[in-house]
Amino acid sequence: MTLRPIAEVGAELGLAPEDVLPWGRDRAKVSLDALGRSSRQGRMVLVSAINPTPPGEGKTTMSVALAMGLRKRGRKAVAALREPSLGPVFGVKGGGTGGGQASLEPAADINLHFTGDLHAITSAHNLLSALVDNTVYYGHPVALEGTRVRWRRAMDMNDRFLRNVIVGLGGKAHGVPRETSFDITAASEVMAILALAENLKDLEARLGRIVVGQAPDGSPVRANDVNAAASMVALLKDALMPNLAQTREGGPAIVHAGPFGNIAHGCSSVVGTRLALAYADEVVTEAGFGFDLGAEKFLDIKCRSAGVWPRGVMLVVTLRALKHHGGAAADKVAEPDREALLKGFGHLEKHLESVAAFGLPAVLCVNRFPQDTESELDELRAFAKARNVGIAVCDGFGKGGEGSLELADTVLAMLDATDAAPPKPRFLYALEQTPEEKIRAIARTVYGADDVAFTAGARKDLETARALGGAGLPVCMAKTHLSLSDDPTKTGRPRGFTLTVREVRLSAGAGFLVALTGELLTMPGLPREPAARRVTVHPDGRITGLMQGE
């Protein structure tokens, strides 16, 4: 496969040559100056999904497929997607660039180092960690209580052995011993900040607001207090510029930032979205995992912060995931099972209710697998028709843009219907509500919970967050992606449950509170058979095995 010159891809989008900064042959950074060179306002489609089975259901593949199909229909469409993290790439899922004929290119480069954004974020995060511990050691430039340090360390890899560590061992010359932890880079507040920052000035202001710990009198110590923000911006200056890549068919794609969907806010960058909206007719963007996680945060956090709003939602479903949520065994979901499929419709119904709670129209995108039968697809079509919801079966994985034309037409019909009266922002909660009220609003409306319980530790965390000025911030829920509830074993549409919040973290720089539920970990571990074991580097330098099925 021969990729288009990246300057040519930028020209198709309408970018000026001076704004496309090549990063190797097949990828580029886009200057932030490009945001001021276009007055176009494209129509945004938010791609989300039902709760996936562990391998995922191809949401990124369908996002790329939709962009390809729209381009086949003569539209100036761009996919604005997240950057993959090395943790999942070498862990359970493999690469995060789509699949088959509906993938981003250069896939291997995007899945590995790409333009170095993840490395820059990791470095900036750990620079702050070093400055924090140096402040504890010297008591300068501010008094920082070693037992009250809140800032952890980060690494872009799944490594369960780093979840709990002790630093500063070896005697006084080597530091002050204390317990700490590592988060995966995608869960770093620095990643969230980069994804939400509007420009370099905003980036530095957000970084400076990070609360790293407390002084002996209990007052907050921020990154600005340890003189960290400017040097962190120096590391992140290039990373703030969006990345330009292309689909397998040569269409433009903006791939930038990658907060996790289950333990962070799960959306690509604000600057990447703004860039796409300024140059494209249609912008296809996704949010992590199911609608209950990434999409809720996209709307309540990212859209509230950036002042943008989608025209509608494309909800990705698969027959196998519906049967999984209908009670079919994991090794049987590819087989015909009408009873399990019909039971699984209750799960889909809940997600459609959640979409409606935000005042948005929806279409269903069925990611077709070879084992899918027409009779079961007809059952799903009848379900959609009875609810007046558009539906399209997509074979983008096997046929690229040609296999995505029905999907493109269905989405265009939804968008055209909104032209006369575009949906207006509708959030689940007001910022003036208490953190507890915000969490309950999300849990009851989107998850279907009866109520929320807060552990003693979470209540203490909330009091600390209030004291540090975090009461008026939106909430970023950290929850399993495998269930609407906080229990990954509860598939389908759980009812009669109470969501338990066990910990709350203040992300003052990003501008939200993180509420952690269940046994969710901010540093994942590798599975018994990591994806890293199937990677091969060939004599010509070609890399295979990063994507499932290679």
Coordinates of C-alpha atoms in Angstrom, one line a residue:
M1 CA 0.0 0.0 0.0
T2 CA 1.3 3.4 -1.0
L3 CA 0.3 6.3 1.3
R4 CA -0.4 9.8 0.0
P5 CA 2.2 12.5 0.7
I6 CA 1.1 14.1 4.0
A7 CA 1.2 17.6 2.4
E8 CA -1.4 16.4 -0.1
V9 CA -3.6 15.0 2.6
G10 CA -3.4 18.4 4.4
A11 CA -4.2 20.2 1.1
E12 CA -7.4 18.1 0.7
L13 CA -8.5 19.3 4.1
G14 CA -7.7 22.9 3.1
L15 CA -4.7 23.4 5.3
A16 CA -2.1 26.0 4.2
P17 CA 1.3 24.4 3.4
E18 CA 3.0 26.4 6.1
D19 CA 0.6 24.9 8.7
V20 CA 1.5 21.2 7.9
L21 CA 4.8 20.4 9.6
P22 CA 6.0 17.0 8.4
W23 CA 7.1 14.5 11.1
G24 CA 8.7 12.0 8.9
R25 CA 7.2 11.0 5.6
D26 CA 3.7 9.9 6.5
R27 CA 2.6 12.1 9.4
A28 CA 2.7 15.7 10.4
K29 CA 2.0 18.2 13.1
V30 CA -0.5 21.0 12.4
S31 CA 0.4 24.4 13.6
L32 CA -2.0 26.0 16.1
D33 CA -2.1 29.0 13.8
A34 CA -4.3 27.0 11.4
L35 CA -7.2 27.4 13.8
G36 CA -7.4 31.1 12.9
R37 CA -7.3 30.6 9.1
S38 CA -10.8 29.1 8.5
S39 CA -14.3 30.2 9.4
R40 CA -16.0 26.9 8.4
Q41 CA -18.1 25.2 11.1
G42 CA -18.5 21.5 10.3
R43 CA -21.1 19.1 11.7
M44 CA -19.8 16.8 14.4
V45 CA -20.9 13.2 14.8
L46 CA -20.1 11.6 18.2
V47 CA -19.3 7.9 17.8
S48 CA -20.0 5.8 20.9
A49 CA -21.1 2.2 21.6
I50 CA -22.9 -0.2 23.9
N51 CA -20.7 -1.7 26.6
P52 CA -18.2 -3.9 24.9
T53 CA -17.0 -7.4 25.4
P54 CA -13.3 -7.6 26.6
P55 CA -11.8 -7.4 23.0
G56 CA -13.8 -4.4 22.0
E57 CA -16.4 -4.1 19.3
G58 CA -14.6 -2.0 16.7
K59 CA -15.7 1.5 17.5
T60 CA -12.6 3.0 16.1
T61 CA -12.9 0.8 13.0
M62 CA -16.5 2.1 12.5
S63 CA -15.4 5.7 13.0
V64 CA -12.8 5.4 10.3
A65 CA -15.3 3.5 8.1
L66 CA -17.8 6.3 8.5
A67 CA -15.2 9.0 7.5
M68 CA -14.3 6.8 4.5
G69 CA -18.0 6.4 3.5
L70 CA -18.7 10.1 3.8
R71 CA -15.6 10.8 1.6
K72 CA -16.9 8.4 -1.0
R73 CA -20.1 10.4 -1.0
G74 CA -18.1 13.5 -1.9
R75 CA -18.1 15.1 1.5
K76 CA -15.1 16.7 3.1
A77 CA -15.0 14.5 6.1
V78 CA -12.3 14.0 8.7
A79 CA -11.9 11.5 11.5
A80 CA -10.8 13.2 14.7
L81 CA -9.6 10.4 17.0
R82 CA -7.5 9.6 20.1
E83 CA -3.9 8.5 20.0
P84 CA -3.3 4.9 21.1
S85 CA -1.5 4.1 24.4
L86 CA 1.3 1.6 24.4
G87 CA -0.3 -0.1 27.4
P88 CA -3.3 -1.5 25.5
V89 CA -1.2 -1.9 22.2
F90 CA 1.0 -4.4 24.0
G91 CA -1.7 -5.6 26.4
V92 CA -5.1 -7.0 25.7
K93 CA -6.5 -5.2 22.7
G94 CA -3.5 -4.6 20.4
G95 CA -3.4 -1.5 18.2
G96 CA -5.9 1.3 18.4
T97 CA -6.0 2.5 14.7
G98 CA -9.1 0.6 13.5
G99 CA -8.8 -2.6 11.5
G100 CA -8.9 -4.3 8.2
Q101 CA -9.7 -1.9 5.3
A102 CA -11.0 0.7 7.8
S103 CA -7.8 1.7 9.6
L104 CA -5.6 4.8 10.1
E105 CA -2.1 4.9 8.5
P106 CA 0.7 4.7 9.1
A107 CA -0.8 2.2 11.6
A108 CA 2.4 0.9 13.1
D109 CA 3.9 4.3 13.6
I110 CA 0.6 5.7 15.1
N111 CA 0.4 2.7 17.5
L112 CA 4.1 3.0 18.6
H113 CA 5.9 6.4 18.9
F114 CA 3.9 8.4 16.4
T115 CA 5.1 12.0 16.9
G116 CA 6.2 11.5 20.5
D117 CA 3.2 13.0 22.2
L118 CA 2.8 10.2 24.8
H119 CA 6.5 10.3 25.6
A120 CA 6.4 14.1 26.1
I121 CA 3.4 13.7 28.4
T122 CA 5.2 11.0 30.4
S123 CA 8.3 13.2 30.7
A124 CA 6.3 16.3 31.8
H125 CA 4.4 14.2 34.4
N126 CA 7.6 12.8 35.8
L127 CA 9.5 16.1 35.7
L128 CA 6.8 17.4 38.1
S129 CA 7.2 14.2 40.2
A130 CA 10.9 14.9 40.5
L131 CA 10.4 18.6 41.4
V132 CA 7.8 17.6 44.0
D133 CA 10.2 15.2 45.7
N134 CA 13.0 17.7 45.4
T135 CA 10.8 20.2 47.2
V136 CA 10.2 17.7 50.0
Y137 CA 13.9 17.0 50.3
Y138 CA 15.1 20.6 50.5
G139 CA 12.0 22.2 51.9
H140 CA 12.4 24.7 49.1
P141 CA 10.9 26.7 47.3
V142 CA 7.8 25.9 49.5
A143 CA 7.1 23.8 52.5
L144 CA 5.6 20.5 51.3
E145 CA 4.6 17.8 53.7
G146 CA 6.1 14.4 52.5
T147 CA 3.2 12.5 53.9
R148 CA 0.7 14.6 52.0
V149 CA 2.1 14.4 48.5
R150 CA -0.7 13.6 46.1
W151 CA 1.2 13.5 42.9
R152 CA 2.1 10.1 41.6
R153 CA 4.4 8.9 38.8
A154 CA 3.5 7.8 35.2
M155 CA 4.6 5.3 32.6
D156 CA 3.0 4.5 29.3
M157 CA 2.9 0.7 29.8
N158 CA 0.7 -1.8 31.6
D159 CA 2.8 -2.9 34.7
R160 CA 0.9 -4.1 37.8
F161 CA 4.2 -4.2 39.7
L162 CA 4.3 -0.4 39.8
R163 CA 0.9 0.1 41.3
N164 CA 2.4 0.5 44.8
V165 CA 6.0 1.4 45.3
I166 CA 8.4 2.9 47.9
V167 CA 10.7 5.7 46.7
G168 CA 13.6 7.5 48.5
L169 CA 15.3 4.4 49.9
G170 CA 19.0 4.2 50.5
G171 CA 19.7 6.8 53.2
K172 CA 19.3 10.5 53.5
A173 CA 21.5 11.3 50.5
H174 CA 19.0 9.5 48.2
G175 CA 15.7 11.0 49.4
V176 CA 12.9 10.8 51.9
P177 CA 11.3 7.4 51.9
R178 CA 7.5 7.3 51.2
E179 CA 4.9 5.2 49.5
T180 CA 3.7 6.2 46.1
S181 CA 2.2 4.7 42.9
F182 CA 2.4 4.8 39.1
D183 CA -0.5 5.6 36.8
I184 CA -0.5 4.7 33.1
T185 CA 0.2 7.8 31.1
A186 CA -3.3 7.8 29.6
A187 CA -4.6 8.3 33.1
S188 CA -2.2 11.1 33.9
E189 CA -3.7 14.5 34.7
V190 CA -1.1 15.9 32.3
M191 CA -2.8 13.9 29.5
A192 CA -6.2 15.2 30.5
I193 CA -4.8 18.8 30.6
L194 CA -3.2 18.5 27.1
A195 CA -6.5 17.1 25.7
L196 CA -8.5 20.1 27.2
A197 CA -6.1 22.9 26.7
E198 CA -7.0 25.7 24.2
N199 CA -3.5 27.0 23.6
L200 CA -0.1 27.3 25.1
K201 CA -1.2 30.0 27.6
D202 CA -4.1 27.9 28.8
L203 CA -1.8 24.8 28.9
E204 CA 0.6 26.5 31.3
A205 CA -2.2 27.9 33.4
R206 CA -3.8 24.4 33.8
L207 CA -0.5 22.8 34.6
G208 CA 0.2 25.4 37.2
R209 CA -3.1 24.6 39.0
I210 CA -2.3 21.0 39.5
V211 CA -2.5 20.2 43.2
V212 CA 0.6 18.1 44.1
G213 CA 0.1 17.9 47.9
Q214 CA -0.4 20.0 51.0
A215 CA 1.8 22.2 53.2
P216 CA 2.1 21.4 56.9
D217 CA -0.8 23.7 57.7
G218 CA -3.0 21.8 55.2
S219 CA -3.0 24.5 52.5
P220 CA -2.7 23.2 48.9
V221 CA 0.7 23.1 47.1
R222 CA 0.4 23.5 43.4
A223 CA 2.7 22.9 40.5
N224 CA 3.2 26.6 40.2
D225 CA 4.5 26.6 43.8
V226 CA 7.3 24.3 42.9
N227 CA 8.1 26.3 39.7
A228 CA 7.1 23.4 37.4
A229 CA 4.6 24.8 34.9
A230 CA 6.9 26.5 32.4
S231 CA 9.4 23.7 32.1
M232 CA 6.5 21.3 31.7
V233 CA 5.2 23.4 28.8
A234 CA 8.6 23.4 27.3
L235 CA 8.3 19.6 27.1
L236 CA 4.7 19.7 25.8
K237 CA 5.0 22.6 23.3
D238 CA 5.1 20.4 20.2
A239 CA 2.7 17.8 21.7
L240 CA 0.0 20.4 21.9
M241 CA -0.1 20.6 18.1
P242 CA -2.6 18.1 16.6
N243 CA -1.3 15.3 14.5
L244 CA -2.3 14.8 10.8
A245 CA -2.5 11.2 9.5
Q246 CA -4.7 9.5 6.9
T247 CA -7.1 6.7 6.5
R248 CA -6.2 3.6 4.5
E249 CA -8.0 5.3 1.5
G250 CA -6.0 8.5 1.9
G251 CA -8.6 10.7 3.6
P252 CA -7.5 13.1 6.3
A253 CA -7.5 12.1 10.0
I254 CA -6.6 14.2 13.0
V255 CA -5.2 11.9 15.8
H256 CA -4.4 13.7 19.0
A257 CA -4.3 13.0 22.7
G258 CA -5.6 9.8 24.3
P259 CA -7.1 9.9 27.9
F260 CA -8.4 6.6 28.9
G261 CA -12.2 6.2 28.7
N262 CA -12.7 4.3 31.9
I263 CA -10.2 6.0 34.2
A264 CA -10.0 9.5 32.5
H265 CA -12.3 11.5 30.3
G266 CA -11.7 9.4 27.1
C267 CA -11.8 12.0 24.4
S268 CA -9.3 13.4 21.8
S269 CA -8.1 16.9 22.1
V270 CA -10.1 20.1 22.1
V271 CA -7.6 21.7 19.6
G272 CA -7.9 18.7 17.4
T273 CA -11.7 18.9 17.4
R274 CA -11.7 22.6 16.8
L275 CA -9.2 22.2 13.9
A276 CA -11.4 19.5 12.3
L277 CA -14.6 21.6 12.7
A278 CA -12.9 24.5 11.1
Y279 CA -11.9 22.7 7.9
A280 CA -14.3 19.8 7.4
D281 CA -18.0 19.4 6.4
E282 CA -18.4 16.4 8.8
V283 CA -16.2 15.6 11.8
V284 CA -16.3 12.0 13.0
T285 CA -15.0 11.9 16.6
E286 CA -15.2 9.1 19.2
A287 CA -15.2 8.8 23.0
G288 CA -13.8 5.9 24.9
F289 CA -15.7 2.6 25.5
G290 CA -19.5 2.7 25.9
F291 CA -21.8 5.7 26.0
D292 CA -21.9 5.4 29.8
L293 CA -18.2 6.3 30.0
G294 CA -16.6 8.2 27.2
A295 CA -19.7 9.8 25.7
E296 CA -21.1 11.1 29.0
K297 CA -17.7 12.7 29.7
F298 CA -17.4 14.0 26.1
L299 CA -20.7 15.8 26.6
D300 CA -20.5 16.8 30.3
I301 CA -16.8 17.7 30.4
K302 CA -15.2 18.3 27.0
C303 CA -18.2 19.9 25.3
R304 CA -18.9 22.1 28.4
S305 CA -15.3 23.2 28.5
A306 CA -14.8 23.8 24.7
G307 CA -18.3 25.2 23.9
V308 CA -19.0 22.7 21.2
W309 CA -21.9 20.2 20.7
P310 CA -22.5 17.3 18.3
R311 CA -25.3 17.1 15.9
G312 CA -26.0 13.5 16.7
V313 CA -24.6 10.2 18.0
M314 CA -23.6 7.1 16.0
L315 CA -24.0 4.2 18.4
V316 CA -21.9 1.1 17.5
V317 CA -23.4 -2.3 18.2
T318 CA -22.5 -5.9 17.3
L319 CA -24.7 -8.9 17.4
R320 CA -22.1 -10.7 19.5
A321 CA -22.0 -8.0 22.2
L322 CA -25.8 -7.9 22.3
K323 CA -25.9 -11.6 22.8
H324 CA -23.2 -11.3 25.5
H325 CA -25.4 -8.8 27.3
G326 CA -28.3 -11.2 26.8
G327 CA -26.6 -13.9 28.7
A328 CA -24.8 -15.9 26.0
A329 CA -21.5 -17.5 27.1
A330 CA -18.4 -15.8 25.9
D331 CA -17.4 -18.7 23.6
K332 CA -20.9 -18.8 22.1
V333 CA -21.6 -15.2 21.1
A334 CA -20.7 -15.8 17.5
E335 CA -23.4 -18.5 17.2
P336 CA -27.1 -17.8 16.4
D337 CA -29.1 -17.3 19.6
R338 CA -32.3 -15.4 19.1
E339 CA -33.3 -15.5 22.8
A340 CA -30.0 -14.0 24.0
L341 CA -30.1 -11.4 21.2
L342 CA -33.6 -10.2 22.3
K343 CA -32.6 -10.1 25.9
G344 CA -29.6 -8.0 24.9
F345 CA -31.9 -5.4 23.4
G346 CA -32.6 -4.2 26.9
H347 CA -29.0 -3.1 27.3
L348 CA -29.2 -1.2 24.0
E349 CA -32.4 0.4 25.0
K350 CA -30.7 1.9 28.1
H351 CA -28.0 3.5 26.0
L352 CA -30.6 5.0 23.6
E353 CA -32.4 6.4 26.6
S354 CA -29.1 8.0 27.7
V355 CA -28.5 9.5 24.3
A356 CA -32.0 11.0 24.5
A357 CA -31.3 12.4 27.9
F358 CA -28.8 14.7 26.3
G359 CA -31.3 15.8 23.6
L360 CA -29.4 14.1 20.8
P361 CA -30.6 12.0 17.8
A362 CA -29.0 8.6 17.3
V363 CA -28.3 6.1 14.6
L364 CA -27.2 2.5 15.1
C365 CA -24.1 1.3 13.3
V366 CA -23.9 -2.5 13.2
N367 CA -20.3 -3.6 12.8
R368 CA -20.9 -6.7 10.8
F369 CA -18.9 -9.9 11.5
P370 CA -18.7 -12.9 9.1
Q371 CA -20.8 -15.1 11.4
D372 CA -23.7 -12.7 11.6
T373 CA -27.0 -14.0 10.1
E374 CA -29.5 -12.0 8.2
S375 CA -32.3 -13.2 10.4
E376 CA -30.6 -11.8 13.5
L377 CA -29.8 -8.5 11.7
D378 CA -33.5 -8.3 10.7
E379 CA -34.4 -8.6 14.4
L380 CA -32.1 -5.6 15.2
R381 CA -33.5 -3.7 12.2
A382 CA -37.0 -4.2 13.6
F383 CA -36.0 -3.1 17.0
A384 CA -34.6 0.1 15.5
K385 CA -37.6 0.7 13.3
A386 CA -40.0 0.4 16.2
R387 CA -38.1 3.2 18.0
N388 CA -37.8 5.4 14.9
V389 CA -34.0 5.1 15.1
G390 CA -31.9 4.9 11.9
I391 CA -29.8 1.8 11.4
A392 CA -27.1 0.7 9.0
V393 CA -25.0 -2.4 8.7
C394 CA -21.4 -1.6 8.0
D395 CA -18.7 -3.8 6.4
G396 CA -16.0 -1.2 6.6
F397 CA -13.6 -3.7 8.0
G398 CA -13.7 -5.9 4.8
K399 CA -14.6 -3.3 2.1
G400 CA -13.5 0.1 3.4
G401 CA -15.4 3.1 2.1
E402 CA -17.5 1.0 -0.3
G403 CA -18.7 -1.2 2.6
S404 CA -19.7 2.0 4.5
L405 CA -21.9 3.8 2.1
E406 CA -25.2 2.7 3.8
L407 CA -23.8 4.0 7.1
A408 CA -22.7 7.3 5.5
D409 CA -26.2 7.8 4.0
T410 CA -27.9 7.0 7.3
V411 CA -25.7 9.4 9.2
L412 CA -26.1 12.1 6.6
A413 CA -29.9 11.8 6.9
M414 CA -29.6 12.3 10.6
L415 CA -27.4 15.3 10.2
D416 CA -29.5 16.9 7.5
A417 CA -32.6 16.6 9.7
T418 CA -30.8 18.7 12.4
D419 CA -29.8 21.6 10.0
A420 CA -33.0 23.6 10.7
A421 CA -32.7 23.3 14.4
P422 CA -29.3 22.0 15.6
P423 CA -29.4 20.3 19.1
K424 CA -28.5 22.6 21.9
P425 CA -26.2 21.7 24.8
R426 CA -28.1 19.8 27.5
F427 CA -26.0 18.6 30.5
L428 CA -26.9 16.1 33.2
Y429 CA -26.1 18.4 36.0
A430 CA -25.2 22.0 36.8
L431 CA -21.8 23.0 38.0
E432 CA -23.4 24.6 41.0
Q433 CA -24.7 21.3 42.3
T434 CA -22.7 19.5 45.0
P435 CA -20.3 16.8 43.8
E436 CA -22.5 14.1 45.4
E437 CA -25.5 15.4 43.4
K438 CA -23.5 15.4 40.2
I439 CA -22.3 11.8 40.8
R440 CA -25.9 10.7 41.5
A441 CA -27.2 12.4 38.4
I442 CA -24.8 10.4 36.2
A443 CA -25.3 7.1 38.1
R444 CA -29.1 7.3 38.0
T445 CA -29.6 8.7 34.5
V446 CA -26.8 6.9 32.5
Y447 CA -26.1 3.8 34.6
G448 CA -29.6 3.1 35.9
A449 CA -28.5 2.9 39.5
D450 CA -31.0 3.4 42.3
D451 CA -28.5 5.4 44.4
V452 CA -24.8 6.1 45.2
A453 CA -22.9 5.1 48.3
F454 CA -19.7 6.8 49.3
T455 CA -17.1 5.0 51.4
A456 CA -15.7 6.8 54.4
G457 CA -12.5 7.4 52.4
A458 CA -14.5 8.9 49.5
R459 CA -16.3 11.2 51.9
K460 CA -13.0 12.4 53.3
D461 CA -11.7 12.9 49.8
L462 CA -14.7 15.0 49.0
E463 CA -14.2 17.2 52.0
T464 CA -10.5 17.7 51.0
A465 CA -11.6 18.5 47.4
R466 CA -14.0 21.1 48.7
A467 CA -11.3 22.7 50.9
L468 CA -9.0 22.8 47.8
G469 CA -11.7 24.6 45.7
G470 CA -13.0 21.6 43.7
A471 CA -16.7 21.6 44.6
G472 CA -17.7 23.5 41.4
L473 CA -16.0 21.2 38.9
P474 CA -17.6 18.6 36.7
V475 CA -17.2 14.9 37.5
C476 CA -15.1 12.3 35.6
M477 CA -16.4 8.9 36.6
A478 CA -13.9 6.0 36.7
K479 CA -15.8 2.8 36.2
T480 CA -15.5 -0.6 34.5
H481 CA -16.3 -0.4 30.8
L482 CA -17.8 -3.9 30.8
S483 CA -21.0 -3.1 32.6
L484 CA -23.4 -0.3 33.1
S485 CA -22.9 -0.8 36.8
D486 CA -19.6 -0.8 38.8
D487 CA -19.5 -4.6 38.7
P488 CA -18.0 -6.0 35.5
T489 CA -19.8 -9.3 35.9
K490 CA -23.3 -7.6 35.7
T491 CA -24.0 -7.6 31.9
G492 CA -27.3 -6.6 30.3
R493 CA -29.3 -3.9 32.0
P494 CA -28.6 -4.1 35.7
R495 CA -31.4 -2.9 38.0
G496 CA -31.8 -2.3 41.7
F497 CA -28.1 -1.6 42.3
T498 CA -26.2 1.0 44.3
L499 CA -23.1 2.5 42.8
T500 CA -20.2 2.7 45.3
V501 CA -17.6 5.5 45.1
R502 CA -14.5 4.4 47.0
E503 CA -12.2 7.3 46.2
V504 CA -12.3 10.9 44.8
R505 CA -9.3 12.7 43.3
L506 CA -9.1 16.3 42.5
S507 CA -7.7 17.1 39.1
A508 CA -7.6 20.9 39.5
G509 CA -5.5 21.5 36.4
A510 CA -7.7 19.4 34.1
G511 CA -10.7 20.9 35.8
F512 CA -12.7 17.9 37.1
L513 CA -13.1 15.6 40.1
V514 CA -12.3 11.9 39.4
A515 CA -14.7 9.5 41.2
L516 CA -13.3 6.0 41.3
T517 CA -15.7 3.0 41.6
G518 CA -15.3 -0.7 41.9
E519 CA -11.9 -2.4 41.7
L520 CA -10.8 -0.1 38.8
L521 CA -7.1 0.4 38.6
T522 CA -5.3 3.4 37.1
M523 CA -2.3 1.2 36.3
P524 CA -3.5 -1.8 34.3
G525 CA -1.7 -5.1 34.2
L526 CA -0.7 -7.3 31.3
P527 CA -2.9 -10.4 30.5
R528 CA -1.6 -14.0 30.6
E529 CA -0.9 -13.7 26.9
P530 CA 0.0 -10.1 26.1
A531 CA -0.3 -8.8 22.6
A532 CA 3.4 -7.9 22.8
R533 CA 4.2 -11.6 22.2
R534 CA 2.7 -11.7 18.7
V535 CA 4.7 -8.7 17.3
T536 CA 7.3 -9.4 14.6
V537 CA 9.8 -7.0 13.0
H538 CA 10.6 -8.2 9.5
P539 CA 14.1 -7.8 7.8
D540 CA 12.7 -4.9 5.7
G541 CA 11.6 -3.1 8.9
R542 CA 7.9 -3.9 8.5
I543 CA 6.1 -4.6 11.7
T544 CA 3.2 -7.1 12.0
G545 CA 1.2 -8.4 14.9
L546 CA 0.3 -5.0 16.4
M547 CA -3.3 -5.4 15.3
Q548 CA -5.6 -8.3 16.1
G549 CA -5.8 -10.8 13.3
E550 CA -2.5 -9.9 11.7

